[in-house]
mmCIF file of N, CA and C in Angstrom:
data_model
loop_
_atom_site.group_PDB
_atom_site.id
_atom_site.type_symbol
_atom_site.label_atom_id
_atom_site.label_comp_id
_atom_site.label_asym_id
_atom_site.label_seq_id
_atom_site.Cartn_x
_atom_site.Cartn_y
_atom_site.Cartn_z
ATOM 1 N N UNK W 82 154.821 164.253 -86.046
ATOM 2 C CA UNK W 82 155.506 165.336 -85.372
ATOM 3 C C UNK W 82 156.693 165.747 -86.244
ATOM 4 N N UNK W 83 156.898 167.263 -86.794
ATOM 5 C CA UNK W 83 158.185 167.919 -87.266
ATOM 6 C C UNK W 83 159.247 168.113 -85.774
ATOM 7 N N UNK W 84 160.086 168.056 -85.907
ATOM 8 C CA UNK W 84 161.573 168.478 -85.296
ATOM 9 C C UNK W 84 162.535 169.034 -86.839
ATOM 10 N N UNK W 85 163.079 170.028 -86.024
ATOM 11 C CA UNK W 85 164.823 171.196 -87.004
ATOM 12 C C UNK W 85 165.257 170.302 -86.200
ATOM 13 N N UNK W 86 166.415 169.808 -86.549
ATOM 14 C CA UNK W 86 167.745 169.266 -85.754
ATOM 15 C C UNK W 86 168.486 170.085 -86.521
ATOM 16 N N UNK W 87 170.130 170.802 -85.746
ATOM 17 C CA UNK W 87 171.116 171.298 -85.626
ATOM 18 C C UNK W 87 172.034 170.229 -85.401
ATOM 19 N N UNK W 88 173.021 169.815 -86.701
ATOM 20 C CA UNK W 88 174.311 169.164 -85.874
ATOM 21 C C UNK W 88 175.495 170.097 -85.724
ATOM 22 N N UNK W 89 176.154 170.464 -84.489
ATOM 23 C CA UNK W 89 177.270 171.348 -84.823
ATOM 24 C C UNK W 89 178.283 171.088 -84.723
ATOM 25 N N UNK W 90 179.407 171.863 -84.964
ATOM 26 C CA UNK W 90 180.925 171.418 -85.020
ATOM 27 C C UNK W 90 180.937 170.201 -85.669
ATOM 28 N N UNK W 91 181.627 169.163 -84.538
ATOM 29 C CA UNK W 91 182.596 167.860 -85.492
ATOM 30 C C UNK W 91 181.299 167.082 -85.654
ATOM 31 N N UNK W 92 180.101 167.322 -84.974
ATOM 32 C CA UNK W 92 179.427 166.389 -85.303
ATOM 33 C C UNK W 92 178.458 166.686 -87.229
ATOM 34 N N UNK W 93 178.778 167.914 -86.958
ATOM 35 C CA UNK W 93 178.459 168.526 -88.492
ATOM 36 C C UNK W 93 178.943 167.631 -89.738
ATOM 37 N N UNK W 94 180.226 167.865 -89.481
ATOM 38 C CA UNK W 94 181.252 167.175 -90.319
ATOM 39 C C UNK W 94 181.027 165.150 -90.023
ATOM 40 N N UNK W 95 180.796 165.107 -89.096
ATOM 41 C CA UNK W 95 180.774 163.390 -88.880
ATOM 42 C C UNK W 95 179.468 163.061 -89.554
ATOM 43 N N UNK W 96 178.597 163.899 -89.601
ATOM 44 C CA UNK W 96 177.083 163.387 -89.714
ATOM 45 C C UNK W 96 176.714 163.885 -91.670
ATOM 46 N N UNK W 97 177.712 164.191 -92.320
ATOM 47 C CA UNK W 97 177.423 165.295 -93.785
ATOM 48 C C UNK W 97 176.552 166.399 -93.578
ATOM 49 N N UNK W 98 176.195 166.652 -92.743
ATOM 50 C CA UNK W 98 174.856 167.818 -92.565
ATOM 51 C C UNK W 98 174.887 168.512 -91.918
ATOM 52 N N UNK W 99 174.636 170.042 -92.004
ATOM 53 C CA UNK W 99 174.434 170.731 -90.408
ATOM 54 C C UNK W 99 173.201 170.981 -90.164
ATOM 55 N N UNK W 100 171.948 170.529 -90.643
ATOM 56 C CA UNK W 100 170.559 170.759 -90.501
ATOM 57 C C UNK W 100 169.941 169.871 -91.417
ATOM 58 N N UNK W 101 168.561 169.400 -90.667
ATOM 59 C CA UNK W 101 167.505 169.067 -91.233
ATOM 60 C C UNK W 101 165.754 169.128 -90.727
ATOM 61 N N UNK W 102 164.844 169.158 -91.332
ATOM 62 C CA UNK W 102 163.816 168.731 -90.667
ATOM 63 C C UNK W 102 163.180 167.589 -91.139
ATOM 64 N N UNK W 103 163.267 166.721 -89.891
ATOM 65 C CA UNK W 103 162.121 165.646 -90.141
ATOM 66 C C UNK W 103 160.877 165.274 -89.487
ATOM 67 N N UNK W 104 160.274 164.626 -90.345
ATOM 68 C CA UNK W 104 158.693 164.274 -89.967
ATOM 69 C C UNK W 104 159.193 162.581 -88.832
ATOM 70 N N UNK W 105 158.476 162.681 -88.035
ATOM 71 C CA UNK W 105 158.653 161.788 -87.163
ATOM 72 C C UNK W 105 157.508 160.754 -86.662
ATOM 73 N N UNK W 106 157.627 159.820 -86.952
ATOM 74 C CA UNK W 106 156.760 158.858 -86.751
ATOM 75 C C UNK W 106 155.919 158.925 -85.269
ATOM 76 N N UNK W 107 154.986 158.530 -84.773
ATOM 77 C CA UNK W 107 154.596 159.238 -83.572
ATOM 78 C C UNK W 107 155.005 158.042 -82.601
ATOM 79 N N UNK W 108 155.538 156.583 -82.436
ATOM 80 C CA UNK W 108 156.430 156.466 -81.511
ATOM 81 C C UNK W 108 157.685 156.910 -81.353
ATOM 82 N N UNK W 109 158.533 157.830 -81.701
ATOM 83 C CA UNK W 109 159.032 158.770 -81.229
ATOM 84 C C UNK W 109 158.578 160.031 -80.980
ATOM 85 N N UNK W 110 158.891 159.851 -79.485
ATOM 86 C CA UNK W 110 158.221 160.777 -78.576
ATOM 87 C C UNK W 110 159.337 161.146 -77.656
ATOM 88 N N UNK W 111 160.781 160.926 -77.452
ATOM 89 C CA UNK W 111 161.837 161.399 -76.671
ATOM 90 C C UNK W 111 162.986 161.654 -77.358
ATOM 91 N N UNK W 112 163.961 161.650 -76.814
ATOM 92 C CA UNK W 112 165.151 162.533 -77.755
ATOM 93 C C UNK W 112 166.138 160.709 -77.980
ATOM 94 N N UNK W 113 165.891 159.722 -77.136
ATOM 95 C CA UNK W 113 166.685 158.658 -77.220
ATOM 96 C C UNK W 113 166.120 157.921 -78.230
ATOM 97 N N UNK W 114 164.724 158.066 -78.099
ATOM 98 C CA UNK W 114 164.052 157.270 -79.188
ATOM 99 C C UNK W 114 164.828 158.275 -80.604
ATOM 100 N N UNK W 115 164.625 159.162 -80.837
ATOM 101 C CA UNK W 115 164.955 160.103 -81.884
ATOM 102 C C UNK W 115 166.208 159.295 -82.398
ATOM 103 N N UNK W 116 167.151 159.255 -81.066
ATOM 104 C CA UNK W 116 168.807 158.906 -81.748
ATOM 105 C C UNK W 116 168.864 157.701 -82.007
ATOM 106 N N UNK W 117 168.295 157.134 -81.912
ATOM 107 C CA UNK W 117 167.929 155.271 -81.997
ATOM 108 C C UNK W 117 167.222 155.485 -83.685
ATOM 109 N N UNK W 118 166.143 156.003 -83.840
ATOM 110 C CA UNK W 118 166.256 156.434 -85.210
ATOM 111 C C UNK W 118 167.216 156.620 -86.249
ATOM 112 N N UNK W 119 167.556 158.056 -86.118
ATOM 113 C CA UNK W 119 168.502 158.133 -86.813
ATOM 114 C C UNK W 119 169.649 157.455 -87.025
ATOM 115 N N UNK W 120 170.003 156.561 -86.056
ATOM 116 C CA UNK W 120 170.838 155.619 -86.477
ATOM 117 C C UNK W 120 170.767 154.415 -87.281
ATOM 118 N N UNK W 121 169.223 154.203 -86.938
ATOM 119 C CA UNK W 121 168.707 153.037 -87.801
ATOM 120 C C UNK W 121 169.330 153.751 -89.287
ATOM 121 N N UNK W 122 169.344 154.851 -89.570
ATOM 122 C CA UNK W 122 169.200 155.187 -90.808
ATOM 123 C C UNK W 122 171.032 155.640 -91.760
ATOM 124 N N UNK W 123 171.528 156.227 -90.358
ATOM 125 C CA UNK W 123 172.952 156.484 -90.704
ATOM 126 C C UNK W 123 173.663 155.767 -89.383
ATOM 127 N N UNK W 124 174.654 154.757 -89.500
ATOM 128 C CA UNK W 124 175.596 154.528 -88.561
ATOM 129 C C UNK W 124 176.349 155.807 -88.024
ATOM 130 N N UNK W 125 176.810 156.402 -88.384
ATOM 131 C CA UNK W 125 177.289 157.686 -87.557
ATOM 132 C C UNK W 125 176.453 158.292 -86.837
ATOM 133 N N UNK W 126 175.728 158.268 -86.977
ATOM 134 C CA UNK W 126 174.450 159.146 -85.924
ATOM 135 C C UNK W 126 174.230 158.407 -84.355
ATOM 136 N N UNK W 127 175.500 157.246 -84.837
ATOM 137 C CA UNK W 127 175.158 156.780 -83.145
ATOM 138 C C UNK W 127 176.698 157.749 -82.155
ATOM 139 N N UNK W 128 177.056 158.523 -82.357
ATOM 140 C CA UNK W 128 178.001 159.539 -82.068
ATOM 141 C C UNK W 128 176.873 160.471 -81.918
ATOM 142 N N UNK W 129 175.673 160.765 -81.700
ATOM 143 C CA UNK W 129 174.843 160.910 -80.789
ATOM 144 C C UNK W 129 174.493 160.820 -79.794
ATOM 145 N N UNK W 130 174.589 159.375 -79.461
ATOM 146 C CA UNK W 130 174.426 159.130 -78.216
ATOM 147 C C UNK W 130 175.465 159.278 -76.917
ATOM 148 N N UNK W 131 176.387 159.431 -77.547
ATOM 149 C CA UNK W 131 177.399 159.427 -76.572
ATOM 150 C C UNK W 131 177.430 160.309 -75.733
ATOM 151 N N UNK W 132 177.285 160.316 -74.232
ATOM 152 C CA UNK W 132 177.068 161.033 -72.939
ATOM 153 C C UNK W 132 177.426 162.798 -72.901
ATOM 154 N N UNK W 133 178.584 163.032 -73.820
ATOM 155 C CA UNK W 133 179.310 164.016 -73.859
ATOM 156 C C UNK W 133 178.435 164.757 -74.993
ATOM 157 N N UNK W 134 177.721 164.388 -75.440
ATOM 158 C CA UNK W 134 176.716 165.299 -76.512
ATOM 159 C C UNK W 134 175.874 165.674 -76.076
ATOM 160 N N UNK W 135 175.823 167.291 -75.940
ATOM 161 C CA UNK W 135 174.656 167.753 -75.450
ATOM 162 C C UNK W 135 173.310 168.053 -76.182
ATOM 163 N N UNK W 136 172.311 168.291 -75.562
ATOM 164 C CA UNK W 136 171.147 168.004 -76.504
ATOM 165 C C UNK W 136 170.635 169.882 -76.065
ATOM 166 N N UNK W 137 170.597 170.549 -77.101
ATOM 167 C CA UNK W 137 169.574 171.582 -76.748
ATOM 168 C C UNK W 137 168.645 171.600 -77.508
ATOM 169 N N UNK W 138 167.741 171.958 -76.580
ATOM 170 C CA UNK W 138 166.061 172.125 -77.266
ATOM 171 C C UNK W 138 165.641 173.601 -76.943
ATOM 172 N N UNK W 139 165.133 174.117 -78.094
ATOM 173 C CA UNK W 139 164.228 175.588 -77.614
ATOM 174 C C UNK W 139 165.390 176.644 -77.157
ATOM 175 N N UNK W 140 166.423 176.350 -77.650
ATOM 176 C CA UNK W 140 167.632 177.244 -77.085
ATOM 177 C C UNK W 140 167.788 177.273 -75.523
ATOM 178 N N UNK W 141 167.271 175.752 -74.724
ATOM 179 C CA UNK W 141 168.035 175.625 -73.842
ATOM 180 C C UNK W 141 168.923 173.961 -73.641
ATOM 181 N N UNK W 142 169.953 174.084 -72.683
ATOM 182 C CA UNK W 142 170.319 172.977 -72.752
ATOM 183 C C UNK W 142 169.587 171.914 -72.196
ATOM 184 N N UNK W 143 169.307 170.844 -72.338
ATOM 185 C CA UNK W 143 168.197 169.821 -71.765
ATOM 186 C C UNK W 143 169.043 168.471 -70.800
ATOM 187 N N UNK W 144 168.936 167.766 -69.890
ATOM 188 C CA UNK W 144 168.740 166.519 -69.796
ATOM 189 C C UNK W 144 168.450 165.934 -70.862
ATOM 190 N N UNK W 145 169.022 164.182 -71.330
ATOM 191 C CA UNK W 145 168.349 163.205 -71.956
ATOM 192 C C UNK W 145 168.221 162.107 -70.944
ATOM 193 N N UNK W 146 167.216 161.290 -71.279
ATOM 194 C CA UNK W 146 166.262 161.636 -72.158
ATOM 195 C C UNK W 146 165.496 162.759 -72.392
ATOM 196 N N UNK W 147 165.054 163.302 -72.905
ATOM 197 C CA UNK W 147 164.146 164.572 -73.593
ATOM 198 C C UNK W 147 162.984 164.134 -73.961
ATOM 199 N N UNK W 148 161.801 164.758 -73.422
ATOM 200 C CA UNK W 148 160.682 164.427 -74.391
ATOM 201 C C UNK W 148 160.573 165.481 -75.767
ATOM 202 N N UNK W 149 160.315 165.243 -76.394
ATOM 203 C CA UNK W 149 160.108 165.787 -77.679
ATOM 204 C C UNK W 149 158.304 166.359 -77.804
ATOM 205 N N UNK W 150 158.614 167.459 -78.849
ATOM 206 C CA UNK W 150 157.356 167.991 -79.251
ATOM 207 C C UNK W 150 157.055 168.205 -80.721
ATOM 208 N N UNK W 151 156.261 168.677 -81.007
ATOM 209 C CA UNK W 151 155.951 169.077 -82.304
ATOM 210 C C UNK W 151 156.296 170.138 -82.847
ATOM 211 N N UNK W 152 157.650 170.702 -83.679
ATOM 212 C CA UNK W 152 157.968 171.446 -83.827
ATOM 213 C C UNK W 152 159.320 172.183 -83.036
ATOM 214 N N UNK W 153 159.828 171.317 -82.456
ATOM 215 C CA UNK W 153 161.187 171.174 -81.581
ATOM 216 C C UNK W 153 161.878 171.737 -82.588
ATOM 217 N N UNK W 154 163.098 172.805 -82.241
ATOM 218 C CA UNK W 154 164.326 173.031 -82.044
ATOM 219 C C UNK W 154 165.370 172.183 -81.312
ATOM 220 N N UNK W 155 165.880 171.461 -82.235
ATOM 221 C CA UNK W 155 166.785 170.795 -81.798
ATOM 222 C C UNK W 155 168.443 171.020 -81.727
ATOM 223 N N UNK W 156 169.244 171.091 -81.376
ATOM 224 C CA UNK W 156 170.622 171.089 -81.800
ATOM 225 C C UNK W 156 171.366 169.755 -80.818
ATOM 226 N N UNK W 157 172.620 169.419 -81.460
ATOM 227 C CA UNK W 157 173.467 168.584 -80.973
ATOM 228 C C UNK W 157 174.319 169.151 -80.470
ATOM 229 N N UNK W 158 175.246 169.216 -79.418
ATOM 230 C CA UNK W 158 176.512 169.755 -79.814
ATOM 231 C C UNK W 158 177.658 169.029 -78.563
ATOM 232 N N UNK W 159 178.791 168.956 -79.490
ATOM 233 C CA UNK W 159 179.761 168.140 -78.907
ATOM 234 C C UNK W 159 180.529 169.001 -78.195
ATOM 235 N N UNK W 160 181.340 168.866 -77.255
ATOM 236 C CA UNK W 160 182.146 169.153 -75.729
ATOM 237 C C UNK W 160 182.567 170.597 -76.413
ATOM 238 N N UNK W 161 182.506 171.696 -75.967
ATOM 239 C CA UNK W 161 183.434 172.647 -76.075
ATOM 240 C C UNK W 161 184.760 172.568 -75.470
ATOM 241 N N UNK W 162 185.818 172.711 -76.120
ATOM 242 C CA UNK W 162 187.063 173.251 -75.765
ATOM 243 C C UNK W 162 187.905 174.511 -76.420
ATOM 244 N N UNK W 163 189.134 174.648 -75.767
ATOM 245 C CA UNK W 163 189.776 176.135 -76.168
ATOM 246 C C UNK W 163 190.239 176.557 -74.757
ATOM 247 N N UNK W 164 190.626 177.997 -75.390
ATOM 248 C CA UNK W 164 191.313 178.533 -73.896
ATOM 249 C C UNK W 164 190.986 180.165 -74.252
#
């Protein structure tokens, strides 16, 4: 399975990247499994998981866990603030 992941804002900057696509092994099949991944691979990527990160898929915002598909739009994105 391909997934685009989007990291935005601080998580852009926390993670070196603001995009990638990866090929995904086919026991990952949800968005927790996904972040459990990527962490195996970068310690910062567990600033993922943290409750306050929202997960959008398909340009909407999702619940996690998430199941995942083939070819997902992914983005991360951390708390908005401002005034």
């Amino acid at each position: 399975m391909q997934v685009h992941i989007r990291y935005l804002a601080a998580l852009r900057d926390r993670l070196g990247a603001g995009e990638t696509t990866l090929d995904l092994p086919g026991e990952i099949t949800d968005s927790e499994a996904l972040i459990a991944h990527l962490t195996s691979a970068d310690v910062a990527a567990a600033a993922l998981a943290a409750p306050e990160i929202r997960l959008i898929r398909n340009d909407r915002i999702v619940t996690r866990p998430s199941p995942l598909d083939d070819g997902d739009r992914l983005a991360f994105c951390p708390p908005f603030t401002g005034g």
